Amino acid sequence: MIKFKGRSSIKQYNPMKPIKRGYKIWSMADQKGYMLALKVYQGKEENVSSEFENYGLGERVVLELTKSVWNEYREIYFDNYFSYPKLLQKRHVERTLGCGTIRSNRKGLPNQMVLDKKMSRGD
């Protein structure tokens, strides 16, 4: 989030974050922290390419930012906001590995997923 308090149609508000108002930026960086790609979030009415229209926001962001490295056998790491089973399957098809924590209530998870409380040490 880039802090901004002026008037703008793409300014976002999130009361739960340290920077509450500003521009939301999605970015892809390498392991040293250099940004390789970035995208400014423009809200719900954002133009979506027909290639990614069947995906949710988090999935679409990852796919658009990583499209330049598809078929290069790279590893992409992301947090639980972006982790969807459908996205990980697409990553596998494009020969780019994906890794991230996943929310236990995420839509599309297999039924055999075990809750953390029921896991034993080492699972």
CSV table of N, CA and C in Angstrom, one decimal:
chain,number,residue,atom,x,y,z
A,1,MET,N,0.9,-1.2,0.0
A,1,MET,CA,0.0,0.0,0.0
A,1,MET,C,0.9,1.2,0.0
A,2,ILE,N,0.7,2.1,-0.9
A,2,ILE,CA,1.4,3.4,-1.0
A,2,ILE,C,0.5,4.5,-0.4
A,3,LYS,N,0.9,5.1,0.7
A,3,LYS,CA,0.1,6.1,1.4
A,3,LYS,C,-0.3,7.2,0.5
A,4,PHE,N,-1.6,7.5,0.5
A,4,PHE,CA,-2.2,8.6,-0.3
A,4,PHE,C,-3.5,9.1,0.4
A,5,LYS,N,-3.6,10.4,0.6
A,5,LYS,CA,-4.8,10.9,1.3
A,5,LYS,C,-5.6,11.8,0.4
A,6,GLY,N,-5.2,12.1,-0.8
A,6,GLY,CA,-5.9,13.0,-1.7
A,6,GLY,C,-7.1,12.3,-2.4
A,7,ARG,N,-7.6,12.9,-3.4
A,7,ARG,CA,-8.8,12.4,-4.1
A,7,ARG,C,-8.3,11.6,-5.3
A,8,SER,N,-8.8,10.4,-5.4
A,8,SER,CA,-8.5,9.5,-6.5
A,8,SER,C,-9.5,8.4,-6.6
A,9,SER,N,-9.9,8.0,-7.8
A,9,SER,CA,-10.9,6.9,-7.9
A,9,SER,C,-10.3,5.5,-7.6
A,10,ILE,N,-9.0,5.4,-7.6
A,10,ILE,CA,-8.4,4.0,-7.4
A,10,ILE,C,-7.8,3.9,-6.0
A,11,LYS,N,-8.1,4.9,-5.2
A,11,LYS,CA,-7.6,4.8,-3.8
A,11,LYS,C,-8.4,3.8,-3.0
A,12,GLN,N,-7.7,3.0,-2.2
A,12,GLN,CA,-8.3,1.9,-1.4
A,12,GLN,C,-8.3,2.3,0.1
A,13,TYR,N,-9.2,1.7,0.8
A,13,TYR,CA,-9.3,1.9,2.3
A,13,TYR,C,-9.4,0.6,2.9
A,14,ASN,N,-8.5,0.4,3.9
A,14,ASN,CA,-8.5,-0.9,4.6
A,14,ASN,C,-8.2,-0.5,6.1
A,15,PRO,N,-9.2,-0.5,7.0
A,15,PRO,CA,-9.0,0.0,8.3
A,15,PRO,C,-8.2,-0.9,9.2
A,16,MET,N,-7.9,-2.2,8.8
A,16,MET,CA,-7.2,-3.2,9.5
A,16,MET,C,-5.7,-3.1,9.3
A,17,LYS,N,-5.2,-2.3,8.4
A,17,LYS,CA,-3.8,-2.2,8.0
A,17,LYS,C,-3.1,-0.9,8.6
A,18,PRO,N,-1.8,-1.0,8.8
A,18,PRO,CA,-1.1,0.2,9.3
A,18,PRO,C,-1.3,1.4,8.4
A,19,ILE,N,-1.2,1.2,7.1
A,19,ILE,CA,-1.5,2.3,6.1
A,19,ILE,C,-2.9,2.1,5.7
A,20,LYS,N,-3.8,2.9,6.1
A,20,LYS,CA,-5.2,2.7,5.9
A,20,LYS,C,-5.7,3.1,4.5
A,21,ARG,N,-5.2,4.2,4.0
A,21,ARG,CA,-5.6,4.7,2.7
A,21,ARG,C,-4.5,4.9,1.8
A,22,GLY,N,-4.7,4.5,0.5
A,22,GLY,CA,-3.7,4.7,-0.5
A,22,GLY,C,-3.9,3.8,-1.7
A,23,TYR,N,-2.8,3.7,-2.5
A,23,TYR,CA,-2.8,2.9,-3.7
A,23,TYR,C,-2.4,1.5,-3.4
A,24,LYS,N,-3.1,0.5,-3.8
A,24,LYS,CA,-2.7,-0.9,-3.6
A,24,LYS,C,-1.9,-1.4,-4.8
A,25,ILE,N,-0.7,-1.9,-4.5
A,25,ILE,CA,0.2,-2.3,-5.5
A,25,ILE,C,0.4,-3.8,-5.4
A,26,TRP,N,0.3,-4.6,-6.4
A,26,TRP,CA,0.6,-6.0,-6.4
A,26,TRP,C,2.0,-6.0,-7.1
A,27,SER,N,2.9,-6.8,-6.6
A,27,SER,CA,4.2,-6.9,-7.2
A,27,SER,C,4.8,-8.3,-7.1
A,28,MET,N,5.7,-8.6,-8.0
A,28,MET,CA,6.5,-9.8,-8.1
A,28,MET,C,8.0,-9.4,-7.9
A,29,ALA,N,8.6,-10.0,-6.9
A,29,ALA,CA,10.0,-9.7,-6.7
A,29,ALA,C,10.9,-11.0,-6.7
A,30,ASP,N,12.2,-10.8,-6.9
A,30,ASP,CA,13.1,-12.0,-6.8
A,30,ASP,C,13.5,-12.2,-5.4
A,31,GLN,N,14.4,-13.2,-5.1
A,31,GLN,CA,14.8,-13.5,-3.8
A,31,GLN,C,15.6,-12.4,-3.1
A,32,LYS,N,16.2,-11.5,-3.9
A,32,LYS,CA,16.9,-10.4,-3.3
A,32,LYS,C,16.1,-9.2,-3.0
A,33,GLY,N,14.8,-9.2,-3.5
A,33,GLY,CA,13.9,-8.1,-3.2
A,33,GLY,C,13.7,-7.1,-4.3
A,34,TYR,N,14.3,-7.4,-5.5
A,34,TYR,CA,14.2,-6.5,-6.6
A,34,TYR,C,12.8,-6.8,-7.3
A,35,MET,N,12.1,-5.8,-7.6
A,35,MET,CA,10.8,-6.0,-8.2
A,35,MET,C,10.9,-6.3,-9.7
A,36,LEU,N,10.3,-7.4,-10.1
A,36,LEU,CA,10.3,-7.8,-11.5
A,36,LEU,C,9.1,-7.3,-12.3
A,37,ALA,N,8.0,-7.2,-11.6
A,37,ALA,CA,6.7,-6.8,-12.2
A,37,ALA,C,5.9,-6.1,-11.2
A,38,LEU,N,5.0,-5.2,-11.6
A,38,LEU,CA,4.0,-4.6,-10.6
A,38,LEU,C,2.8,-4.3,-11.3
A,39,LYS,N,1.7,-4.2,-10.6
A,39,LYS,CA,0.4,-3.9,-11.1
A,39,LYS,C,-0.3,-3.0,-10.1
A,40,VAL,N,-0.9,-1.9,-10.5
A,40,VAL,CA,-1.7,-1.1,-9.6
A,40,VAL,C,-3.2,-1.6,-9.6
A,41,TYR,N,-3.7,-1.9,-8.4
A,41,TYR,CA,-5.1,-2.3,-8.3
A,41,TYR,C,-6.0,-1.2,-8.5
A,42,GLN,N,-7.0,-1.4,-9.4
A,42,GLN,CA,-7.9,-0.3,-9.9
A,42,GLN,C,-9.3,-0.5,-9.4
A,43,GLY,N,-9.5,-1.5,-8.6
A,43,GLY,CA,-10.9,-1.7,-8.0
A,43,GLY,C,-11.6,-2.8,-8.8
A,44,LYS,N,-12.9,-2.9,-8.4
A,44,LYS,CA,-13.7,-4.0,-8.9
A,44,LYS,C,-13.9,-3.9,-10.4
A,45,GLU,N,-14.0,-2.7,-10.9
A,45,GLU,CA,-14.3,-2.4,-12.3
A,45,GLU,C,-13.1,-2.5,-13.2
A,46,GLU,N,-12.0,-3.1,-12.7
A,46,GLU,CA,-10.8,-3.3,-13.5
A,46,GLU,C,-11.0,-4.1,-14.8
A,47,ASN,N,-10.3,-3.7,-15.8
A,47,ASN,CA,-10.4,-4.5,-17.1
A,47,ASN,C,-9.7,-5.8,-16.9
A,48,VAL,N,-10.4,-6.9,-17.2
A,48,VAL,CA,-9.8,-8.2,-17.1
A,48,VAL,C,-9.6,-8.8,-18.4
A,49,SER,N,-8.4,-9.4,-18.7
A,49,SER,CA,-8.2,-10.0,-20.0
A,49,SER,C,-9.1,-11.3,-20.0
A,50,SER,N,-9.5,-11.7,-21.2
A,50,SER,CA,-10.4,-12.8,-21.4
A,50,SER,C,-9.7,-14.1,-21.0
A,51,GLU,N,-8.4,-14.1,-21.0
A,51,GLU,CA,-7.6,-15.3,-20.6
A,51,GLU,C,-7.8,-15.7,-19.2
A,52,PHE,N,-8.0,-14.7,-18.3
A,52,PHE,CA,-8.1,-14.9,-16.9
A,52,PHE,C,-9.4,-14.5,-16.3
A,53,GLU,N,-10.5,-14.4,-17.1
A,53,GLU,CA,-11.8,-14.0,-16.5
A,53,GLU,C,-12.5,-15.0,-15.7
A,54,ASN,N,-12.1,-16.3,-15.7
A,54,ASN,CA,-12.7,-17.3,-14.9
A,54,ASN,C,-12.0,-17.5,-13.5
A,55,TYR,N,-11.1,-16.6,-13.2
A,55,TYR,CA,-10.3,-16.7,-12.0
A,55,TYR,C,-10.7,-15.6,-11.0
A,56,GLY,N,-10.5,-15.8,-9.7
A,56,GLY,CA,-10.8,-14.8,-8.7
A,56,GLY,C,-9.7,-13.8,-8.7
A,57,LEU,N,-9.8,-12.7,-7.9
A,57,LEU,CA,-8.8,-11.6,-7.9
A,57,LEU,C,-7.4,-12.1,-7.5
A,58,GLY,N,-7.3,-12.9,-6.5
A,58,GLY,CA,-6.0,-13.3,-6.0
A,58,GLY,C,-5.3,-14.2,-7.1
A,59,GLU,N,-6.1,-15.1,-7.7
A,59,GLU,CA,-5.5,-16.0,-8.7
A,59,GLU,C,-5.1,-15.2,-9.9
A,60,ARG,N,-6.0,-14.3,-10.3
A,60,ARG,CA,-5.7,-13.4,-11.5
A,60,ARG,C,-4.4,-12.6,-11.3
A,61,VAL,N,-4.2,-12.0,-10.1
A,61,VAL,CA,-3.0,-11.2,-9.9
A,61,VAL,C,-1.8,-12.1,-10.1
A,62,VAL,N,-1.8,-13.2,-9.5
A,62,VAL,CA,-0.6,-14.1,-9.6
A,62,VAL,C,-0.3,-14.5,-11.0
A,63,LEU,N,-1.4,-14.9,-11.7
A,63,LEU,CA,-1.2,-15.4,-13.1
A,63,LEU,C,-0.7,-14.2,-14.0
A,64,GLU,N,-1.3,-13.0,-13.9
A,64,GLU,CA,-0.9,-11.9,-14.7
A,64,GLU,C,0.6,-11.5,-14.4
A,65,LEU,N,1.0,-11.5,-13.1
A,65,LEU,CA,2.3,-11.0,-12.8
A,65,LEU,C,3.4,-12.1,-13.2
A,66,THR,N,3.0,-13.4,-13.2
A,66,THR,CA,4.0,-14.4,-13.4
A,66,THR,C,4.0,-14.9,-14.9
A,67,LYS,N,3.1,-14.4,-15.7
A,67,LYS,CA,3.0,-14.9,-17.1
A,67,LYS,C,4.3,-14.9,-17.8
A,68,SER,N,5.2,-13.9,-17.5
A,68,SER,CA,6.5,-13.8,-18.2
A,68,SER,C,7.4,-14.9,-17.9
A,69,VAL,N,7.2,-15.6,-16.8
A,69,VAL,CA,8.1,-16.7,-16.4
A,69,VAL,C,7.5,-18.1,-16.5
A,70,TRP,N,6.4,-18.2,-17.2
A,70,TRP,CA,5.7,-19.5,-17.4
A,70,TRP,C,6.7,-20.4,-18.3
A,71,ASN,N,6.6,-21.7,-18.0
A,71,ASN,CA,7.5,-22.7,-18.8
A,71,ASN,C,9.0,-22.5,-18.5
A,72,GLU,N,9.3,-21.8,-17.4
A,72,GLU,CA,10.8,-21.7,-17.1
A,72,GLU,C,11.1,-22.5,-15.9
A,73,TYR,N,10.2,-23.3,-15.4
A,73,TYR,CA,10.5,-24.1,-14.2
A,73,TYR,C,10.9,-23.3,-13.0
A,74,ARG,N,10.2,-22.3,-12.7
A,74,ARG,CA,10.5,-21.4,-11.6
A,74,ARG,C,9.6,-21.8,-10.4
A,75,GLU,N,10.0,-21.3,-9.2
A,75,GLU,CA,9.2,-21.5,-8.0
A,75,GLU,C,8.6,-20.1,-7.6
A,76,ILE,N,7.3,-20.1,-7.4
A,76,ILE,CA,6.6,-18.8,-7.0
A,76,ILE,C,6.1,-19.1,-5.6
A,77,TYR,N,6.4,-18.1,-4.7
A,77,TYR,CA,5.9,-18.2,-3.3
A,77,TYR,C,5.0,-17.1,-3.0
A,78,PHE,N,3.9,-17.4,-2.4
A,78,PHE,CA,2.9,-16.3,-2.1
A,78,PHE,C,2.2,-16.6,-0.7
A,79,ASP,N,1.5,-15.7,-0.2
A,79,ASP,CA,0.8,-15.9,1.1
A,79,ASP,C,-0.6,-16.5,0.9
A,80,ASN,N,-1.3,-16.7,2.0
A,80,ASN,CA,-2.6,-17.4,1.9
A,80,ASN,C,-3.7,-16.6,1.2
A,81,TYR,N,-3.6,-15.3,1.0
A,81,TYR,CA,-4.6,-14.6,0.2
A,81,TYR,C,-4.6,-15.1,-1.2
A,82,PHE,N,-3.5,-15.5,-1.7
A,82,PHE,CA,-3.3,-15.9,-3.1
A,82,PHE,C,-3.4,-17.4,-3.4
A,83,SER,N,-3.4,-18.2,-2.3
A,83,SER,CA,-3.4,-19.7,-2.4
A,83,SER,C,-4.7,-20.3,-2.7
A,84,TYR,N,-4.9,-20.8,-3.9
A,84,TYR,CA,-6.1,-21.4,-4.3
A,84,TYR,C,-5.7,-22.7,-5.0
A,85,PRO,N,-6.5,-23.8,-4.7
A,85,PRO,CA,-6.2,-25.1,-5.4
A,85,PRO,C,-6.2,-24.9,-7.0
A,86,LYS,N,-7.1,-24.2,-7.5
A,86,LYS,CA,-7.3,-23.9,-8.9
A,86,LYS,C,-6.0,-23.2,-9.5
A,87,LEU,N,-5.5,-22.3,-8.7
A,87,LEU,CA,-4.3,-21.6,-9.1
A,87,LEU,C,-3.1,-22.5,-9.1
A,88,LEU,N,-2.9,-23.4,-8.1
A,88,LEU,CA,-1.8,-24.3,-8.0
A,88,LEU,C,-1.9,-25.3,-9.2
A,89,GLN,N,-3.1,-25.7,-9.6
A,89,GLN,CA,-3.2,-26.6,-10.7
A,89,GLN,C,-2.7,-25.9,-12.0
A,90,LYS,N,-3.1,-24.7,-12.2
A,90,LYS,CA,-2.7,-23.9,-13.3
A,90,LYS,C,-1.2,-23.7,-13.4
A,91,ARG,N,-0.6,-23.4,-12.2
A,91,ARG,CA,0.8,-23.3,-12.1
A,91,ARG,C,1.5,-24.6,-12.6
A,92,HIS,N,1.0,-25.7,-12.2
A,92,HIS,CA,1.6,-27.0,-12.6
A,92,HIS,C,1.5,-27.2,-14.1
A,93,VAL,N,0.4,-26.8,-14.7
A,93,VAL,CA,0.2,-27.0,-16.1
A,93,VAL,C,1.2,-26.1,-16.9
A,94,GLU,N,1.5,-24.9,-16.3
A,94,GLU,CA,2.4,-24.0,-17.0
A,94,GLU,C,3.8,-24.2,-16.6
A,95,ARG,N,4.1,-25.3,-16.0
A,95,ARG,CA,5.5,-25.7,-15.5
A,95,ARG,C,6.2,-24.7,-14.7
A,96,THR,N,5.4,-24.1,-13.8
A,96,THR,CA,5.9,-23.1,-12.8
A,96,THR,C,5.3,-23.6,-11.5
A,97,LEU,N,6.2,-23.9,-10.5
A,97,LEU,CA,5.7,-24.4,-9.2
A,97,LEU,C,5.2,-23.2,-8.4
A,98,GLY,N,4.2,-23.5,-7.6
A,98,GLY,CA,3.6,-22.6,-6.6
A,98,GLY,C,3.7,-23.1,-5.2
A,99,CYS,N,4.0,-22.3,-4.3
A,99,CYS,CA,4.0,-22.7,-2.9
A,99,CYS,C,3.5,-21.6,-2.0
A,100,GLY,N,2.6,-22.0,-1.0
A,100,GLY,CA,2.1,-21.0,-0.1
A,100,GLY,C,1.2,-21.6,0.9
A,101,THR,N,1.0,-21.0,2.0
A,101,THR,CA,0.1,-21.5,3.0
A,101,THR,C,-1.3,-21.3,2.5
A,102,ILE,N,-2.2,-22.2,3.0
A,102,ILE,CA,-3.6,-22.1,2.5
A,102,ILE,C,-4.6,-22.1,3.6
A,103,ARG,N,-5.7,-21.4,3.4
A,103,ARG,CA,-6.7,-21.3,4.5
A,103,ARG,C,-7.5,-22.6,4.5
A,104,SER,N,-7.8,-23.0,5.7
A,104,SER,CA,-8.5,-24.3,5.8
A,104,SER,C,-10.0,-24.3,5.3
A,105,ASN,N,-10.6,-23.1,5.1
A,105,ASN,CA,-11.9,-23.0,4.6
A,105,ASN,C,-11.9,-22.6,3.1
A,106,ARG,N,-10.8,-22.7,2.5
A,106,ARG,CA,-10.7,-22.3,1.1
A,106,ARG,C,-11.6,-23.1,0.2
A,107,LYS,N,-12.3,-22.5,-0.7
A,107,LYS,CA,-13.2,-23.3,-1.6
A,107,LYS,C,-12.3,-24.1,-2.6
A,108,GLY,N,-12.7,-25.4,-2.8
A,108,GLY,CA,-12.1,-26.2,-3.7
A,108,GLY,C,-11.0,-27.1,-3.1
A,109,LEU,N,-10.9,-27.1,-1.8
A,109,LEU,CA,-9.9,-28.0,-1.1
A,109,LEU,C,-10.4,-29.4,-1.1
A,110,PRO,N,-9.6,-30.4,-1.2
A,110,PRO,CA,-10.0,-31.8,-1.1
A,110,PRO,C,-10.6,-32.1,0.3
A,111,ASN,N,-11.5,-33.0,0.3
A,111,ASN,CA,-12.1,-33.4,1.6
A,111,ASN,C,-11.2,-34.1,2.6
A,112,GLN,N,-10.1,-34.7,2.1
A,112,GLN,CA,-9.2,-35.5,2.9
A,112,GLN,C,-8.2,-34.6,3.6
A,113,MET,N,-8.3,-33.3,3.5
A,113,MET,CA,-7.4,-32.4,4.2
A,113,MET,C,-7.7,-32.5,5.7
A,114,VAL,N,-6.6,-32.6,6.5
A,114,VAL,CA,-6.8,-32.8,8.0
A,114,VAL,C,-6.6,-31.5,8.7
A,115,LEU,N,-7.4,-31.2,9.7
A,115,LEU,CA,-7.3,-30.0,10.5
A,115,LEU,C,-6.0,-30.0,11.3
A,116,ASP,N,-5.4,-28.8,11.5
A,116,ASP,CA,-4.2,-28.7,12.3
A,116,ASP,C,-4.3,-29.4,13.7
A,117,LYS,N,-5.4,-29.3,14.3
A,117,LYS,CA,-5.6,-29.8,15.6
A,117,LYS,C,-5.5,-31.4,15.6
A,118,LYS,N,-5.9,-32.0,14.5
A,118,LYS,CA,-5.9,-33.5,14.4
A,118,LYS,C,-4.6,-34.0,13.9
A,119,MET,N,-3.7,-33.2,13.5
A,119,MET,CA,-2.4,-33.7,13.0
A,119,MET,C,-1.5,-34.0,14.2
A,120,SER,N,-0.7,-35.0,13.9
A,120,SER,CA,0.4,-35.4,14.9
A,120,SER,C,1.7,-34.7,14.5
A,121,ARG,N,2.6,-34.7,15.4
A,121,ARG,CA,3.9,-34.1,15.1
A,121,ARG,C,4.6,-34.7,13.9
A,122,GLY,N,5.0,-33.9,13.0
A,122,GLY,CA,5.7,-34.4,11.8
A,122,GLY,C,4.8,-34.5,10.5
A,123,ASP,N,3.5,-34.3,10.7
A,123,ASP,CA,2.6,-34.4,9.5
A,123,ASP,C,2.7,-33.1,8.7
